[in-house]
Each structure stands twice: as structure tokens, then as C-alpha cells.
Amino acid sequence: MFSQSPIVCNVPMDEPGRHIGSLDLMTSDNTHYYSVIPIPIAVFNNGEGPTVYVSAGTHGNEEQGQLVVRRLIADLNLSDIQGRLILIPSLNLPAARVSARVSPLDDANLNRSFPGDARSGPTSTIAHFLTNVLFPICDAGMDLHSAGREAGMPALTYLGLNPDKELTKRSYELLKAFGFPHAMICEDGGDGMDDSAHALKIPFIGAEFKGMSSADPAPLKQGMDAVLRFLVHTGVLKDPGNLPPPAETVLLDHRVLTSVRAPNEGFFWPAHEMLDEVKAGDVAGMLYSFDEIGREPTALTYPASGVVTMRRTHARCAAGDLVVSTAPVITSDDIL
Ligand SMILES: [Zn+2]
């Protein structure tokens, strides 16, 4: 069916119906001898309408999105759909299976592997498949993350600005419909999934669920409601009429993100909660030396004013570890 990739899609993408199957990734290494790794995929194809893509598990240790997409597959009926909905709950399946950020097969980070190359290992092959096979048939898409286990983040949407203003506007409309309280504004031109989608002129956003892969009901519901609003906005999902309204999204400028790093090994006692507003020069927290317990703790300060957007999850840190990041607030007029 898709001869331009070594991945074989075994669901009949173009036939009406609810199809559950796999993207079969051919692999041959010490563990997999001429084997197929079946990456699960669900396709709901029901008449006229857009083709919309949603994935999770690009980073295998970010679990909430993987759960939300599985629930979508379980809950949605074919009659809820108008068009074609493509759902991939654990895109980097080898990483998801071992709950790791990068693939155990080649140590590659899937979200740094785009546009991908079908001859550069399994992770790059997955990226290549999306760029060359799946995205060209899509009208909109998004990829779900949840900040992993090392760094805590609030619920965030990601929007990459593209030189094509109309494309950025359409992606921004997705962001507004998704309706998380905060969004990070980045610049296209990197090696992420959204960069590849935007290069193909497909409106696309990413999201970080709050909760660092925990199974707390509140962030899971927040994420589920947001994905459903996104799907309704694209037109692929009929409006169930009972979704909570989107939040007014505060935009944070990731392009000028600043970070505080530990100058030496120790334990960090942070001074602020996530999303607190801070000023340049404010004390970000105190670093207590690991070895020299009689040494005065070191006050680490913020290099710039902004909002606390990321914090190291663990108190213990090594020299050079990021302990907290901030980004300034901007308005939609600054980006559109
Ligand atoms: Zn991630």
C-alpha cells in the first residue's frame, strides 16, 4: 500500500469503517531478527470530511497522552466521525514499552529525528513514514506529550511559528480550540514533528499534559476535553455539545526561554511554584552542597523576568543540571 517507506501500514486507510491494526516496522538487530515491530494504529473513516492525525508516545515515558488516545479509540463511535481520524497511541512503541524517552533500539529521540530517513535506524524510519506517507494525507494534526519524569511543566500547548503566516494562524486556531491555559510559542525550523507537518503546510500543534505521567484524574480529564475540542474544531468529530469551554490561553515566549542551572552537585530548594511570576535577579532557590555540608548554600538567581514554566522534578542535581526555566508573556499580536 505505502511503497515509499519500509513501514507497512496494514489498515485499509481509504475504506469506510473503524479499523484497528498496526504500522509494521521491519527491524533486524540483536533482539529482533528480521522482525516486525507492530505500532498500533486506529483509523475511523466515515464519509466526507477532513483527515486528522493525533499521536502520543513520541516520548515513551510520557504516559497520559498514550492513555487519552487509547480512551478515544475505546469511546468514539464511527458515527461520531465525519471524515477520517488517525489515532496512534504509542508512536515510538519500543520506547513506550520500556517507559523511556528515547528508543532502546537506537538511542534516538523521535521528536529530534524529523523529517526522518528510512535508512538511518528504526526511530528515523518512523519519522520518515510520518513525513512522507501519513502527513501528506492529513489536514490537521497534533502530538501529545507530558513532560516526562525529570522536568515538571504546567499544562501547555506548543505552537511553532512558521514564515507562512496563514499556516501559523490556522495552527493558532487549533491552539485556541484546544484551550489549555498556557502555550509555549516556538519557531519552526527544527527537527521536531510539528516542523515536518508545517513544512507540508499542515496546521499542527503539540501539547504537554500536566502531571508528569501520573494517573491523576484531573489532568487526564483536562487533556481529554482539550483533545475533543481540538477534534471538533477540525470538523472530524461531531460536537457532542457537552464539552467545557476552552480556557483563554496565555502565550509564553519559548524563543527567549531562560534557565537556571546548578553550578555544582547538590540539592536544590526552589523558591517558587510553577507559573509564578518572577523578576530578573530574584532568588530562584538555594543550592545545598552534596559533599560540603558546612558550606553556605548558594543563592541561584533568575537571569530574566518571566513566568516559571519548567522545574526539575528531583531535589538532587548534578553540576550543569537545569533546575528551573522562565519565559515571558507575549500577546497574539506579537505572533500573528
Ligand atoms: Zn515529550
mmCIF file of C-alpha atoms and ligand atoms in Angstrom:
data_model
loop_
_atom_site.group_PDB
_atom_site.id
_atom_site.type_symbol
_atom_site.label_atom_id
_atom_site.label_comp_id
_atom_site.label_asym_id
_atom_site.label_seq_id
_atom_site.Cartn_x
_atom_site.Cartn_y
_atom_site.Cartn_z
ATOM 1 C CA MET A 1 0.000 0.000 0.000
ATOM 2 C CA PHE A 2 2.693 2.524 1.013
ATOM 3 C CA SER A 3 5.739 1.595 -1.031
ATOM 4 C CA GLN A 4 7.696 4.777 -0.191
ATOM 5 C CA SER A 5 8.559 3.516 3.327
ATOM 6 C CA PRO A 6 9.865 0.261 4.846
ATOM 7 C CA ILE A 7 6.971 0.580 7.313
ATOM 8 C CA VAL A 8 3.921 -1.336 6.127
ATOM 9 C CA CYS A 9 0.525 0.027 7.141
ATOM 10 C CA ASN A 10 -1.854 -2.914 7.475
ATOM 11 C CA VAL A 11 -5.095 -0.990 7.967
ATOM 12 C CA PRO A 12 -7.230 -0.124 4.925
ATOM 13 C CA MET A 13 -6.850 3.630 5.366
ATOM 14 C CA ASP A 14 -9.160 4.512 2.463
ATOM 15 C CA GLU A 15 -12.022 2.136 3.249
ATOM 16 C CA PRO A 16 -15.002 3.249 5.330
ATOM 17 C CA GLY A 17 -15.152 1.755 8.815
ATOM 18 C CA ARG A 18 -13.397 1.537 12.164
ATOM 19 C CA HIS A 19 -10.055 -0.151 11.577
ATOM 20 C CA ILE A 20 -7.618 -1.337 14.239
ATOM 21 C CA GLY A 21 -4.226 -2.538 13.046
ATOM 22 C CA SER A 22 -0.572 -1.682 13.014
ATOM 23 C CA LEU A 23 2.244 0.089 11.268
ATOM 24 C CA ASP A 24 4.712 -2.761 10.835
ATOM 25 C CA LEU A 25 8.268 -1.545 11.310
ATOM 26 C CA MET A 26 10.815 -4.011 9.894
ATOM 27 C CA THR A 27 13.787 -4.374 12.233
ATOM 28 C CA SER A 28 16.775 -6.646 12.365
ATOM 29 C CA ASP A 29 19.136 -6.330 15.312
ATOM 30 C CA ASN A 30 20.466 -8.452 18.179
ATOM 31 C CA THR A 31 16.978 -8.781 19.679
ATOM 32 C CA HIS A 32 14.752 -8.604 16.611
ATOM 33 C CA TYR A 33 15.983 -10.933 13.871
ATOM 34 C CA TYR A 34 14.195 -9.839 10.693
ATOM 35 C CA SER A 35 11.246 -8.993 12.886
ATOM 36 C CA VAL A 36 8.304 -6.674 12.646
ATOM 37 C CA ILE A 37 7.517 -4.212 15.427
ATOM 38 C CA PRO A 38 3.746 -3.612 15.198
ATOM 39 C CA ILE A 39 2.998 0.013 16.156
ATOM 40 C CA PRO A 40 -0.744 0.120 16.943
ATOM 41 C CA ILE A 41 -2.924 2.430 14.849
ATOM 42 C CA ALA A 42 -6.672 3.074 14.710
ATOM 43 C CA VAL A 43 -8.426 4.685 11.765
ATOM 44 C CA PHE A 44 -12.040 5.872 11.840
ATOM 45 C CA ASN A 45 -13.172 6.528 8.267
ATOM 46 C CA ASN A 46 -16.713 7.817 7.869
ATOM 47 C CA GLY A 47 -17.696 9.757 4.763
ATOM 48 C CA GLU A 48 -16.857 13.309 3.761
ATOM 49 C CA GLY A 49 -14.643 15.428 5.984
ATOM 50 C CA PRO A 50 -11.051 16.210 6.893
ATOM 51 C CA THR A 51 -8.296 13.736 7.722
ATOM 52 C CA VAL A 52 -6.945 14.457 11.205
ATOM 53 C CA TYR A 53 -3.936 12.926 12.956
ATOM 54 C CA VAL A 54 -3.407 12.510 16.737
ATOM 55 C CA SER A 55 -0.463 10.682 18.275
ATOM 56 C CA ALA A 56 1.125 10.154 21.687
ATOM 57 C CA GLY A 57 4.097 8.195 22.973
ATOM 58 C CA THR A 58 6.591 10.014 20.779
ATOM 59 C CA HIS A 59 8.489 10.097 24.056
ATOM 60 C CA GLY A 60 7.763 6.679 25.504
ATOM 61 C CA ASN A 61 7.853 7.701 29.173
ATOM 62 C CA GLU A 62 5.130 10.353 28.752
ATOM 63 C CA GLU A 63 2.095 8.308 29.550
ATOM 64 C CA GLN A 64 -1.004 10.488 29.884
ATOM 65 C CA GLY A 65 -1.386 11.123 26.151
ATOM 66 C CA GLN A 66 -0.926 7.412 25.486
ATOM 67 C CA LEU A 67 -3.829 6.740 27.837
ATOM 68 C CA VAL A 68 -6.018 9.511 26.398
ATOM 69 C CA VAL A 69 -5.588 8.233 22.822
ATOM 70 C CA ARG A 70 -6.398 4.693 23.951
ATOM 71 C CA ARG A 71 -9.560 6.014 25.586
ATOM 72 C CA LEU A 72 -10.513 7.883 22.398
ATOM 73 C CA ILE A 73 -10.200 4.627 20.459
ATOM 74 C CA ALA A 74 -12.388 2.873 23.030
ATOM 75 C CA ASP A 75 -15.020 5.615 23.429
ATOM 76 C CA LEU A 76 -15.538 7.031 19.936
ATOM 77 C CA ASN A 77 -18.153 5.532 17.668
ATOM 78 C CA LEU A 78 -17.754 5.568 13.912
ATOM 79 C CA SER A 79 -20.963 7.618 13.689
ATOM 80 C CA ASP A 80 -19.284 10.386 15.778
ATOM 81 C CA ILE A 81 -16.775 10.934 12.960
ATOM 82 C CA GLN A 82 -17.135 12.884 9.723
ATOM 83 C CA GLY A 83 -14.051 12.320 7.594
ATOM 84 C CA ARG A 84 -11.052 10.304 8.729
ATOM 85 C CA LEU A 85 -9.427 10.224 12.154
ATOM 86 C CA ILE A 86 -5.993 8.595 12.532
ATOM 87 C CA LEU A 87 -5.017 7.702 16.123
ATOM 88 C CA ILE A 88 -1.585 6.357 17.135
ATOM 89 C CA PRO A 89 -1.411 5.934 20.930
ATOM 90 C CA SER A 90 2.243 4.835 21.320
ATOM 91 C CA LEU A 91 4.083 6.106 18.271
ATOM 92 C CA ASN A 92 7.584 5.210 19.451
ATOM 93 C CA LEU A 93 6.435 1.774 20.582
ATOM 94 C CA PRO A 94 9.902 0.410 21.501
ATOM 95 C CA ALA A 95 10.440 3.415 23.837
ATOM 96 C CA ALA A 96 6.906 3.228 25.243
ATOM 97 C CA ARG A 97 7.254 -0.477 26.010
ATOM 98 C CA VAL A 98 10.178 0.237 28.350
ATOM 99 C CA SER A 99 8.811 3.631 29.512
ATOM 100 C CA ALA A 100 11.826 5.502 28.134
ATOM 101 C CA ARG A 101 12.130 8.917 26.475
ATOM 102 C CA VAL A 102 14.297 7.602 23.631
ATOM 103 C CA SER A 103 14.198 4.331 21.738
ATOM 104 C CA PRO A 104 16.128 1.408 23.251
ATOM 105 C CA LEU A 105 16.777 0.217 19.680
ATOM 106 C CA ASP A 106 18.983 3.120 18.600
ATOM 107 C CA ASP A 107 19.017 5.646 21.495
ATOM 108 C CA ALA A 108 17.318 8.170 19.201
ATOM 109 C CA ASN A 109 14.821 10.831 20.289
ATOM 110 C CA LEU A 110 11.885 10.577 17.854
ATOM 111 C CA ASN A 111 10.967 14.242 18.276
ATOM 112 C CA ARG A 112 14.502 15.201 17.183
ATOM 113 C CA SER A 113 14.505 12.828 14.203
ATOM 114 C CA PHE A 114 12.342 14.673 11.670
ATOM 115 C CA PRO A 115 11.942 14.790 8.742
ATOM 116 C CA GLY A 116 13.474 11.331 9.092
ATOM 117 C CA ASP A 117 15.423 8.937 6.940
ATOM 118 C CA ALA A 118 14.298 5.390 6.177
ATOM 119 C CA ARG A 119 17.913 4.166 6.207
ATOM 120 C CA SER A 120 19.051 5.679 9.499
ATOM 121 C CA GLY A 121 17.617 3.287 12.054
ATOM 122 C CA PRO A 122 14.139 2.485 13.364
ATOM 123 C CA THR A 123 13.402 5.834 15.036
ATOM 124 C CA SER A 124 14.278 7.888 11.986
ATOM 125 C CA THR A 125 12.256 5.437 9.885
ATOM 126 C CA ILE A 126 9.135 6.231 11.957
ATOM 127 C CA ALA A 127 9.718 9.972 11.406
ATOM 128 C CA HIS A 128 10.262 9.367 7.687
ATOM 129 C CA PHE A 129 6.975 7.427 7.480
ATOM 130 C CA LEU A 130 5.013 10.286 9.022
ATOM 131 C CA THR A 131 6.673 12.921 6.844
ATOM 132 C CA ASN A 132 6.368 11.031 3.581
ATOM 133 C CA VAL A 133 3.303 8.836 3.941
ATOM 134 C CA LEU A 134 0.920 9.913 6.685
ATOM 135 C CA PHE A 135 1.193 13.709 6.888
ATOM 136 C CA PRO A 136 0.670 14.274 3.141
ATOM 137 C CA ILE A 137 -2.880 12.885 3.501
ATOM 138 C CA CYS A 138 -3.692 14.932 6.658
ATOM 139 C CA ASP A 139 -5.499 18.272 7.007
ATOM 140 C CA ALA A 140 -4.546 18.889 10.664
ATOM 141 C CA GLY A 141 -2.772 17.138 13.497
ATOM 142 C CA MET A 142 -1.352 17.139 16.965
ATOM 143 C CA ASP A 143 1.100 15.199 19.133
ATOM 144 C CA LEU A 144 0.594 14.682 22.881
ATOM 145 C CA HIS A 145 3.409 14.849 25.451
ATOM 146 C CA SER A 146 3.542 15.103 29.240
ATOM 147 C CA ALA A 147 6.917 16.419 30.368
ATOM 148 C CA GLY A 148 8.472 13.066 31.263
ATOM 149 C CA ARG A 149 9.848 12.316 34.697
ATOM 150 C CA GLU A 150 12.810 14.677 35.041
ATOM 151 C CA ALA A 151 11.134 18.014 34.378
ATOM 152 C CA GLY A 152 7.809 19.279 35.694
ATOM 153 C CA MET A 153 5.757 21.577 33.468
ATOM 154 C CA PRO A 154 2.256 23.045 33.609
ATOM 155 C CA ALA A 155 -0.347 22.025 31.040
ATOM 156 C CA LEU A 156 1.000 23.639 27.860
ATOM 157 C CA THR A 157 0.261 23.782 24.163
ATOM 158 C CA TYR A 158 3.175 24.209 21.754
ATOM 159 C CA LEU A 159 2.930 26.361 18.662
ATOM 160 C CA GLY A 160 5.797 26.651 16.202
ATOM 161 C CA LEU A 161 5.731 29.903 14.239
ATOM 162 C CA ASN A 162 6.145 29.427 10.505
ATOM 163 C CA PRO A 163 7.123 32.048 7.909
ATOM 164 C CA ASP A 164 3.779 31.186 6.262
ATOM 165 C CA LYS A 165 1.559 33.492 8.354
ATOM 166 C CA GLU A 166 -1.659 31.871 7.156
ATOM 167 C CA LEU A 167 -0.416 28.463 8.320
ATOM 168 C CA THR A 168 0.577 29.923 11.708
ATOM 169 C CA LYS A 169 -2.881 31.476 12.008
ATOM 170 C CA ARG A 170 -4.569 28.133 11.326
ATOM 171 C CA SER A 171 -2.335 26.389 13.882
ATOM 172 C CA TYR A 172 -3.113 29.173 16.370
ATOM 173 C CA GLU A 173 -6.834 28.497 15.855
ATOM 174 C CA LEU A 174 -6.155 24.847 16.794
ATOM 175 C CA LEU A 175 -4.331 26.068 19.913
ATOM 176 C CA LYS A 176 -7.298 28.254 20.916
ATOM 177 C CA ALA A 177 -9.785 25.415 20.424
ATOM 178 C CA PHE A 178 -7.561 23.005 22.379
ATOM 179 C CA GLY A 179 -7.868 25.606 25.122
ATOM 180 C CA PHE A 180 -5.113 24.805 27.610
ATOM 181 C CA PRO A 181 -4.465 27.766 29.974
ATOM 182 C CA HIS A 182 -0.893 28.310 28.713
ATOM 183 C CA ALA A 183 1.027 27.879 25.461
ATOM 184 C CA MET A 184 4.689 27.990 24.516
ATOM 185 C CA ILE A 185 5.489 29.870 21.337
ATOM 186 C CA CYS A 186 8.475 28.473 19.423
ATOM 187 C CA GLU A 187 9.985 28.951 15.983
ATOM 188 C CA ASP A 188 9.779 26.371 13.185
ATOM 189 C CA GLY A 189 12.956 25.158 11.555
ATOM 190 C CA GLY A 190 13.959 22.400 13.957
ATOM 191 C CA ASP A 191 13.833 18.627 13.737
ATOM 192 C CA GLY A 192 10.519 18.069 15.543
ATOM 193 C CA MET A 193 7.291 16.513 14.315
ATOM 194 C CA ASP A 194 5.479 19.852 14.061
ATOM 195 C CA ASP A 195 8.309 21.266 11.928
ATOM 196 C CA SER A 196 7.772 18.473 9.410
ATOM 197 C CA ALA A 197 3.988 18.874 9.425
ATOM 198 C CA HIS A 198 4.267 22.646 8.939
ATOM 199 C CA ALA A 199 6.753 22.149 6.096
ATOM 200 C CA LEU A 200 3.917 20.256 4.377
ATOM 201 C CA LYS A 201 1.524 23.176 5.138
ATOM 202 C CA ILE A 202 -0.464 21.154 7.678
ATOM 203 C CA PRO A 203 -1.749 23.081 10.721
ATOM 204 C CA PHE A 204 -0.245 21.230 13.673
ATOM 205 C CA ILE A 205 0.279 21.752 17.415
ATOM 206 C CA GLY A 206 1.858 19.846 20.274
ATOM 207 C CA ALA A 207 0.849 19.676 23.919
ATOM 208 C CA GLU A 208 2.332 18.838 27.289
ATOM 209 C CA PHE A 209 -0.186 17.429 29.731
ATOM 210 C CA LYS A 210 0.262 18.383 33.348
ATOM 211 C CA GLY A 211 1.226 15.731 35.828
ATOM 212 C CA MET A 212 4.407 14.073 34.607
ATOM 213 C CA SER A 213 2.795 10.820 33.530
ATOM 214 C CA SER A 214 0.861 10.402 36.764
ATOM 215 C CA ALA A 215 -2.566 8.804 36.722
ATOM 216 C CA ASP A 216 -4.309 11.761 38.415
ATOM 217 C CA PRO A 217 -7.879 12.090 37.118
ATOM 218 C CA ALA A 218 -7.905 15.921 36.819
ATOM 219 C CA PRO A 219 -5.049 16.372 34.295
ATOM 220 C CA LEU A 220 -6.274 13.340 32.361
ATOM 221 C CA LYS A 221 -9.752 14.891 32.049
ATOM 222 C CA GLN A 222 -8.248 18.286 31.184
ATOM 223 C CA GLY A 223 -6.259 16.624 28.391
ATOM 224 C CA MET A 224 -9.186 14.535 27.141
ATOM 225 C CA ASP A 225 -11.550 17.536 26.985
ATOM 226 C CA ALA A 226 -8.898 19.566 25.133
ATOM 227 C CA VAL A 227 -8.298 16.840 22.537
ATOM 228 C CA LEU A 228 -12.058 16.512 21.967
ATOM 229 C CA ARG A 229 -12.369 20.313 21.480
ATOM 230 C CA PHE A 230 -9.455 20.138 19.020
ATOM 231 C CA LEU A 231 -11.178 17.350 17.075
ATOM 232 C CA VAL A 232 -14.498 19.244 16.997
ATOM 233 C CA HIS A 233 -12.684 22.359 15.740
ATOM 234 C CA THR A 234 -11.082 20.446 12.859
ATOM 235 C CA GLY A 235 -14.523 19.188 11.834
ATOM 236 C CA VAL A 236 -13.624 15.488 12.081
ATOM 237 C CA LEU A 237 -15.673 14.996 15.285
ATOM 238 C CA LYS A 238 -19.330 15.941 15.580
ATOM 239 C CA ASP A 239 -19.821 18.326 18.511
ATOM 240 C CA PRO A 240 -21.115 16.270 21.456
ATOM 241 C CA GLY A 241 -22.465 19.531 22.906
ATOM 242 C CA ASN A 242 -21.216 18.892 26.439
ATOM 243 C CA LEU A 243 -17.540 19.892 26.328
ATOM 244 C CA PRO A 244 -16.308 22.523 28.800
ATOM 245 C CA PRO A 245 -15.318 25.782 27.057
ATOM 246 C CA PRO A 246 -11.627 26.349 26.242
ATOM 247 C CA ALA A 247 -9.512 28.462 28.600
ATOM 248 C CA GLU A 248 -8.177 31.809 27.396
ATOM 249 C CA THR A 249 -4.634 30.731 26.579
ATOM 250 C CA VAL A 250 -1.756 32.820 27.966
ATOM 251 C CA LEU A 251 1.144 32.818 25.473
ATOM 252 C CA LEU A 252 4.716 32.346 26.745
ATOM 253 C CA ASP A 253 7.703 33.083 24.524
ATOM 254 C CA HIS A 254 9.852 29.948 24.385
ATOM 255 C CA ARG A 255 12.198 31.680 21.924
ATOM 256 C CA VAL A 256 13.657 33.680 24.815
ATOM 257 C CA LEU A 257 13.336 30.981 27.491
ATOM 258 C CA THR A 258 15.992 31.368 30.194
ATOM 259 C CA SER A 259 17.208 28.655 32.527
ATOM 260 C CA VAL A 260 18.870 28.464 35.925
ATOM 261 C CA ARG A 261 21.453 25.681 36.217
ATOM 262 C CA ALA A 262 23.198 24.207 39.239
ATOM 263 C CA PRO A 263 26.884 25.264 39.324
ATOM 264 C CA ASN A 264 27.801 22.263 41.466
ATOM 265 C CA GLU A 265 26.363 18.980 42.705
ATOM 266 C CA GLY A 266 23.834 19.311 45.482
ATOM 267 C CA PHE A 267 20.196 19.592 46.486
ATOM 268 C CA PHE A 268 18.053 22.484 45.205
ATOM 269 C CA TRP A 269 15.342 24.138 47.353
ATOM 270 C CA PRO A 270 13.152 26.112 44.881
ATOM 271 C CA ALA A 271 11.643 29.459 45.870
ATOM 272 C CA HIS A 272 8.660 29.477 43.514
ATOM 273 C CA GLU A 273 5.742 27.422 42.338
ATOM 274 C CA MET A 274 5.070 26.650 38.698
ATOM 275 C CA LEU A 275 3.602 29.664 36.832
ATOM 276 C CA ASP A 276 4.716 32.169 39.498
ATOM 277 C CA GLU A 277 5.800 35.499 38.013
ATOM 278 C CA VAL A 278 9.407 36.363 38.819
ATOM 279 C CA LYS A 279 11.787 39.246 38.126
ATOM 280 C CA ALA A 280 15.378 39.209 36.878
ATOM 281 C CA GLY A 281 17.659 38.955 39.908
ATOM 282 C CA ASP A 282 15.053 37.314 42.171
ATOM 283 C CA VAL A 283 16.347 34.308 44.090
ATOM 284 C CA ALA A 284 15.196 31.149 42.263
ATOM 285 C CA GLY A 285 16.210 28.897 45.136
ATOM 286 C CA MET A 286 19.067 27.706 47.329
ATOM 287 C CA LEU A 287 21.586 25.055 46.357
ATOM 288 C CA TYR A 288 22.950 22.951 49.220
ATOM 289 C CA SER A 289 26.259 21.219 48.515
ATOM 290 C CA PHE A 290 26.199 17.443 48.384
ATOM 291 C CA ASP A 291 29.657 16.921 49.926
ATOM 292 C CA GLU A 292 30.460 20.126 51.811
ATOM 293 C CA ILE A 293 27.697 20.168 54.388
ATOM 294 C CA GLY A 294 29.339 23.056 56.278
ATOM 295 C CA ARG A 295 29.359 25.272 53.176
ATOM 296 C CA GLU A 296 26.909 28.200 52.953
ATOM 297 C CA PRO A 297 24.099 27.381 50.497
ATOM 298 C CA THR A 298 24.358 29.156 47.130
ATOM 299 C CA ALA A 299 21.529 31.503 46.120
ATOM 300 C CA LEU A 300 20.732 30.949 42.423
ATOM 301 C CA THR A 301 19.007 33.885 40.711
ATOM 302 C CA TYR A 302 16.822 34.291 37.623
ATOM 303 C CA PRO A 303 18.670 35.840 34.658
ATOM 304 C CA ALA A 304 15.447 37.350 33.251
ATOM 305 C CA SER A 305 11.897 38.244 34.259
ATOM 306 C CA GLY A 306 9.085 35.901 33.284
ATOM 307 C CA VAL A 307 6.819 33.068 34.374
ATOM 308 C CA VAL A 308 8.132 29.810 35.858
ATOM 309 C CA THR A 309 7.464 27.250 33.125
ATOM 310 C CA MET A 310 9.656 24.258 33.951
ATOM 311 C CA ARG A 311 11.188 22.856 37.112
ATOM 312 C CA ARG A 312 13.470 19.944 37.755
ATOM 313 C CA THR A 313 11.412 17.200 39.385
ATOM 314 C CA HIS A 314 14.144 15.971 41.719
ATOM 315 C CA ALA A 315 15.792 17.989 44.508
ATOM 316 C CA ARG A 316 19.135 16.293 43.843
ATOM 317 C CA CYS A 317 21.075 17.784 40.949
ATOM 318 C CA ALA A 318 24.484 17.498 39.313
ATOM 319 C CA ALA A 319 26.679 20.371 38.116
ATOM 320 C CA GLY A 320 25.076 21.812 34.971
ATOM 321 C CA ASP A 321 21.577 20.427 35.588
ATOM 322 C CA LEU A 322 18.675 22.722 34.759
ATOM 323 C CA VAL A 323 16.706 23.436 37.939
ATOM 324 C CA VAL A 324 14.154 25.997 36.711
ATOM 325 C CA SER A 325 13.218 27.861 33.500
ATOM 326 C CA THR A 326 11.201 31.004 32.862
ATOM 327 C CA ALA A 327 9.612 32.564 29.787
ATOM 328 C CA PRO A 328 7.992 35.992 29.307
ATOM 329 C CA VAL A 329 4.310 36.521 28.439
ATOM 330 C CA ILE A 330 3.512 37.774 24.918
ATOM 331 C CA THR A 331 0.259 38.506 23.087
ATOM 332 C CA SER A 332 -1.227 37.046 19.921
ATOM 333 C CA ASP A 333 -0.472 40.381 18.195
ATOM 334 C CA ASP A 334 3.220 39.584 18.693
ATOM 335 C CA ILE A 335 2.989 36.361 16.697
ATOM 336 C CA LEU A 336 0.241 36.705 14.067
HETATM 337 ZN ZN ZN B 1 7.799 14.775 25.173
#
